[in-house]
Amino acid sequence: MSGFDYDLFVIGGGSGGVRAARVAAGEAGAKVALAEEDRYGGTCVIRGCVPKKLMVFASEYAGVVEDAQAYGWQLAQGPFDWTSFRTRLNAELDRLEKVYRSLLKGSGVETFDARATIAGPHAVKLSTGEEKTAKHILVATGGHPVRPDLPNAHLGIVSDDIFHLDALPKSLLIIGGGYIACEFAGIMNGLGVEVTQYYRGAQILRGFDDEARGLVAESMRESGIDLHVGTNIMEMAPAGADHALSHAGTGSDAAMGATAQDRQVRDSRDAPQTAAGGPVWVKSTNGAERVFDKVLFATGRDPNTAGMGLEEVGVSLGRRGQIVVDGYSQTAVPSIYAIGDVTDRVNLTPVAIREGMAFVETVFKGNPTKVDHELIPSAVFTQPELGTVGLSEEAAREKEEIEVYCTSFRPMQTAFAGRSDRALMKLIVSKASRKVLGCHIVAPGAGEMIQLAGIAVKMGATKEDFDRTVAVHPTMSEEIVTMRSPMRTG
Ligand code: NDP
């Protein structure tokens, strides 16, 4: 060591930061410290992927009794008990947080339950007042959900708040059409909440394959989600007594033509505030006015860089406040690196972990390693799920001539139970190289399927490699190796 307190100081105890700290200490023998101001585990474990997925599971039991009855089981439908689920959920998150803490301890990482900010290229200041020095600093502070710039936006909740609700709302308006909006629409709908979703664009899940987005949107509507595209929230206000009178009707037949007095109440930022997330009156761009028990803003996430002292020491920030890094996750200050959502590259847990591992290889193992951000498989946990890897049909066509292999069918399991659910399997193939450029699956379990299909695509498999693979019968995923003729070319 060279006169510093530590070889590495990690700021942020989420998936990326914890992995980098553990590996640097445990495998590379570095002296490592980590500071976390909130709970260990970060967004993924505490307020993201993990509790979300458990809620997806909870919501999917909604149809189980009905389906089981179709299969001959004599079962009775009962209500969903949010309180009992939330208690178990919290216990599970407590358990996971302990696991994270003990992993750090077991690797010899010193932890500080404090906020850390950058005090110099080699110095961090802790909220306890202490200052620590380190040869390298790794910023892994993640991001946070943002509300749109709209008067009274504080009345809406964000995804972090969902897991702490005292009770499920009767009605919920979700704003946004990205991962979080669509996943929570499915979850809440499954749990029995009346869900309305507004997305400002023409189709939800921008950037994903058009056909896949279309089927997800159609399935969401069929399952009872009142999805409006080309629609956004325009005004919101506490649903006070005045509103209850003038906007008593809810739904698309909501009262129109609010009085000047109503408008004054709505427009005032000083209006008496119901607790964030209380009943909210909303006017939308399509003219509808309605009261919702809750409004959820799923309108994107911003990097956690405010007040970190980053720019003061010379670290460059991008337009959205993200830390600008090179391929090795190094910032403009050579001793400071950054990984995960705070860099706003590909905001997914496994990517942050990869970035953390590559950082340790580069800095502590003498093996400069760039993070590979190509062909990352991912899944949106809508119902049905959307699994995707590689290029959408639209993006691929912009690059080269392609063949599109596609099939849509009713899965055996749900068809037998009398459901009209459809699944979609799609391969985008390069005409020149025959390589599979993209694979898109909309089906129950698509997240599991795309992980495996992703290996083949990452290896550069051709359509003929898929064809050579014998089908596993009877499964849904066998369709991915049995599509014979292209549906479209060009
Ligand atoms: P996204 O960026 O995916 O979506 C934000 C949505 O909000 C978009 O539909 C966007 O519309 C809309 N929006 C943005 N600003 C406004 C506004 N002012 N008014 C109305 N609508 C607005 O963000 P999410 O919050 O859904 O998720 C953040 C990231 O977290 C994801 O990109 C993903 O990387 C990660 N994530 C991954 C998951 C997974 O892997 N399953 C699950 C959850 C999150 P437009 O399209 O027009 O810009």
GROMACS .gro file of C-alpha atoms and ligand atoms in nm, residues 43 48-49 52 144-150 159 175-184 197-208 213 231-233 297-302 320 341 344-350 377-382 386, ligand 1:
model
  108
   43THR     CA    1  -3.206  -0.104  -0.613
   48GLY     CA    2  -3.626  -0.336  -0.778
   49CYS     CA    3  -3.577  -0.670  -0.948
   52LYS     CA    4  -4.074  -0.688  -0.821
  144HIS     CA    5  -3.351   0.686  -0.863
  145PRO     CA    6  -3.697   0.715  -1.016
  146VAL     CA    7  -3.796   1.057  -1.144
  147ARG     CA    8  -4.133   1.229  -1.164
  148PRO     CA    9  -4.217   1.446  -1.463
  149ASP     CA   10  -4.195   1.823  -1.427
  150LEU     CA   11  -4.563   1.876  -1.351
  159SER     CA   12  -4.170   0.239  -0.793
  175ILE     CA   13  -4.775   0.690  -1.631
  176GLY     CA   14  -4.510   0.557  -1.871
  177GLY     CA   15  -4.460   0.277  -2.117
  178GLY     CA   16  -4.119   0.139  -2.020
  179TYR     CA   17  -4.013  -0.169  -1.827
  180ILE     CA   18  -4.135  -0.049  -1.489
  181ALA     CA   19  -4.471   0.086  -1.607
  182CYS     CA   20  -4.560  -0.230  -1.797
  183GLU     CA   21  -4.438  -0.470  -1.531
  184PHE     CA   22  -4.634  -0.297  -1.254
  197GLN     CA   23  -5.198   0.314  -1.803
  198TYR     CA   24  -5.111   0.622  -2.006
  199TYR     CA   25  -4.822   0.614  -2.247
  200ARG     CA   26  -4.737   0.928  -2.443
  201GLY     CA   27  -4.600   0.747  -2.752
  202ALA     CA   28  -4.771   0.535  -3.016
  203GLN     CA   29  -4.677   0.199  -2.863
  204ILE     CA   30  -4.540   0.085  -2.526
  205LEU     CA   31  -4.188  -0.056  -2.477
  206ARG     CA   32  -4.011   0.174  -2.720
  207GLY     CA   33  -3.697   0.018  -2.864
  208PHE     CA   34  -3.821  -0.340  -2.849
  213ARG     CA   35  -4.452  -0.486  -2.833
  231THR     CA   36  -5.204   0.984  -2.392
  232ASN     CA   37  -5.033   1.162  -2.105
  233ILE     CA   38  -5.118   1.321  -1.776
  297PHE     CA   39  -4.495   0.764  -1.217
  298ALA     CA   40  -4.282   0.512  -1.404
  299THR     CA   41  -4.125   0.781  -1.615
  300GLY     CA   42  -3.760   0.682  -1.605
  301ARG     CA   43  -3.467   0.693  -1.366
  302ASP     CA   44  -3.182   0.939  -1.322
  320ARG     CA   45  -2.874   1.353  -1.739
  341ASP     CA   46  -2.679   0.275  -1.341
  344ASP     CA   47  -2.638   0.515  -1.759
  345ARG     CA   48  -2.498   0.266  -2.010
  346VAL     CA   49  -2.717  -0.046  -2.000
  347ASN     CA   50  -2.912  -0.018  -1.676
  348LEU     CA   51  -2.944  -0.382  -1.577
  349THR     CA   52  -2.815  -0.560  -1.265
  350PRO     CA   53  -2.609  -0.827  -1.443
  377PRO     CA   54  -3.032  -1.070  -2.329
  378SER     CA   55  -3.305  -0.917  -2.115
  379ALA     CA   56  -3.665  -0.973  -2.016
  380VAL     CA   57  -3.959  -0.755  -1.936
  381PHE     CA   58  -4.169  -0.930  -1.673
  382THR     CA   59  -4.504  -0.842  -1.820
  386LEU     CA   60  -4.106  -1.050  -2.325
  491NDP     P1   61  -3.775   0.362  -1.913
  491NDP     O1   62  -3.676   0.462  -1.957
  491NDP     O2   63  -3.766   0.222  -1.964
  491NDP     O3   64  -3.921   0.415  -1.942
  491NDP     C1   65  -3.963   0.542  -1.905
  491NDP     C2   66  -4.101   0.562  -1.964
  491NDP     O4   67  -4.155   0.684  -1.918
  491NDP     C3   68  -4.098   0.569  -2.116
  491NDP     O5   69  -4.212   0.504  -2.163
  491NDP     C4   70  -4.101   0.718  -2.142
  491NDP     O6   71  -4.161   0.752  -2.264
  491NDP     C5   72  -4.190   0.765  -2.029
  491NDP     N1   73  -4.167   0.903  -1.991
  491NDP     C6   74  -4.049   0.965  -1.964
  491NDP     N2   75  -4.070   1.094  -1.930
  491NDP     C7   76  -4.203   1.114  -1.934
  491NDP     C8   77  -4.287   1.226  -1.911
  491NDP     N3   78  -4.236   1.343  -1.877
  491NDP     N4   79  -4.420   1.211  -1.926
  491NDP     C9   80  -4.471   1.091  -1.962
  491NDP     N5   81  -4.398   0.983  -1.987
  491NDP    C10   82  -4.265   0.993  -1.973
  491NDP     O7   83  -3.767   0.369  -1.756
  491NDP     P2   84  -3.822   0.277  -1.642
  491NDP     O8   85  -3.842   0.370  -1.530
  491NDP     O9   86  -3.936   0.192  -1.686
  491NDP    O10   87  -3.700   0.180  -1.612
  491NDP    C11   88  -3.569   0.232  -1.595
  491NDP    C12   89  -3.466   0.131  -1.637
  491NDP    O11   90  -3.458   0.030  -1.538
  491NDP    C13   91  -3.496   0.057  -1.764
  491NDP    O12   92  -3.456   0.126  -1.878
  491NDP    C14   93  -3.421  -0.071  -1.747
  491NDP    O13   94  -3.289  -0.051  -1.790
  491NDP    C15   95  -3.425  -0.093  -1.599
  491NDP     N6   96  -3.526  -0.194  -1.562
  491NDP    C16   97  -3.512  -0.321  -1.610
  491NDP    C17   98  -3.604  -0.417  -1.579
  491NDP    C18   99  -3.588  -0.555  -1.633
  491NDP    O14  100  -3.479  -0.589  -1.676
  491NDP     N7  101  -3.691  -0.637  -1.633
  491NDP    C19  102  -3.719  -0.389  -1.494
  491NDP    C20  103  -3.726  -0.251  -1.452
  491NDP    C21  104  -3.632  -0.159  -1.486
  491NDP     P3  105  -4.079   0.751  -2.404
  491NDP    O15  106  -4.069   0.608  -2.446
  491NDP    O16  107  -4.165   0.831  -2.494
  491NDP    O17  108  -3.947   0.815  -2.375
   0.00000   0.00000   0.00000
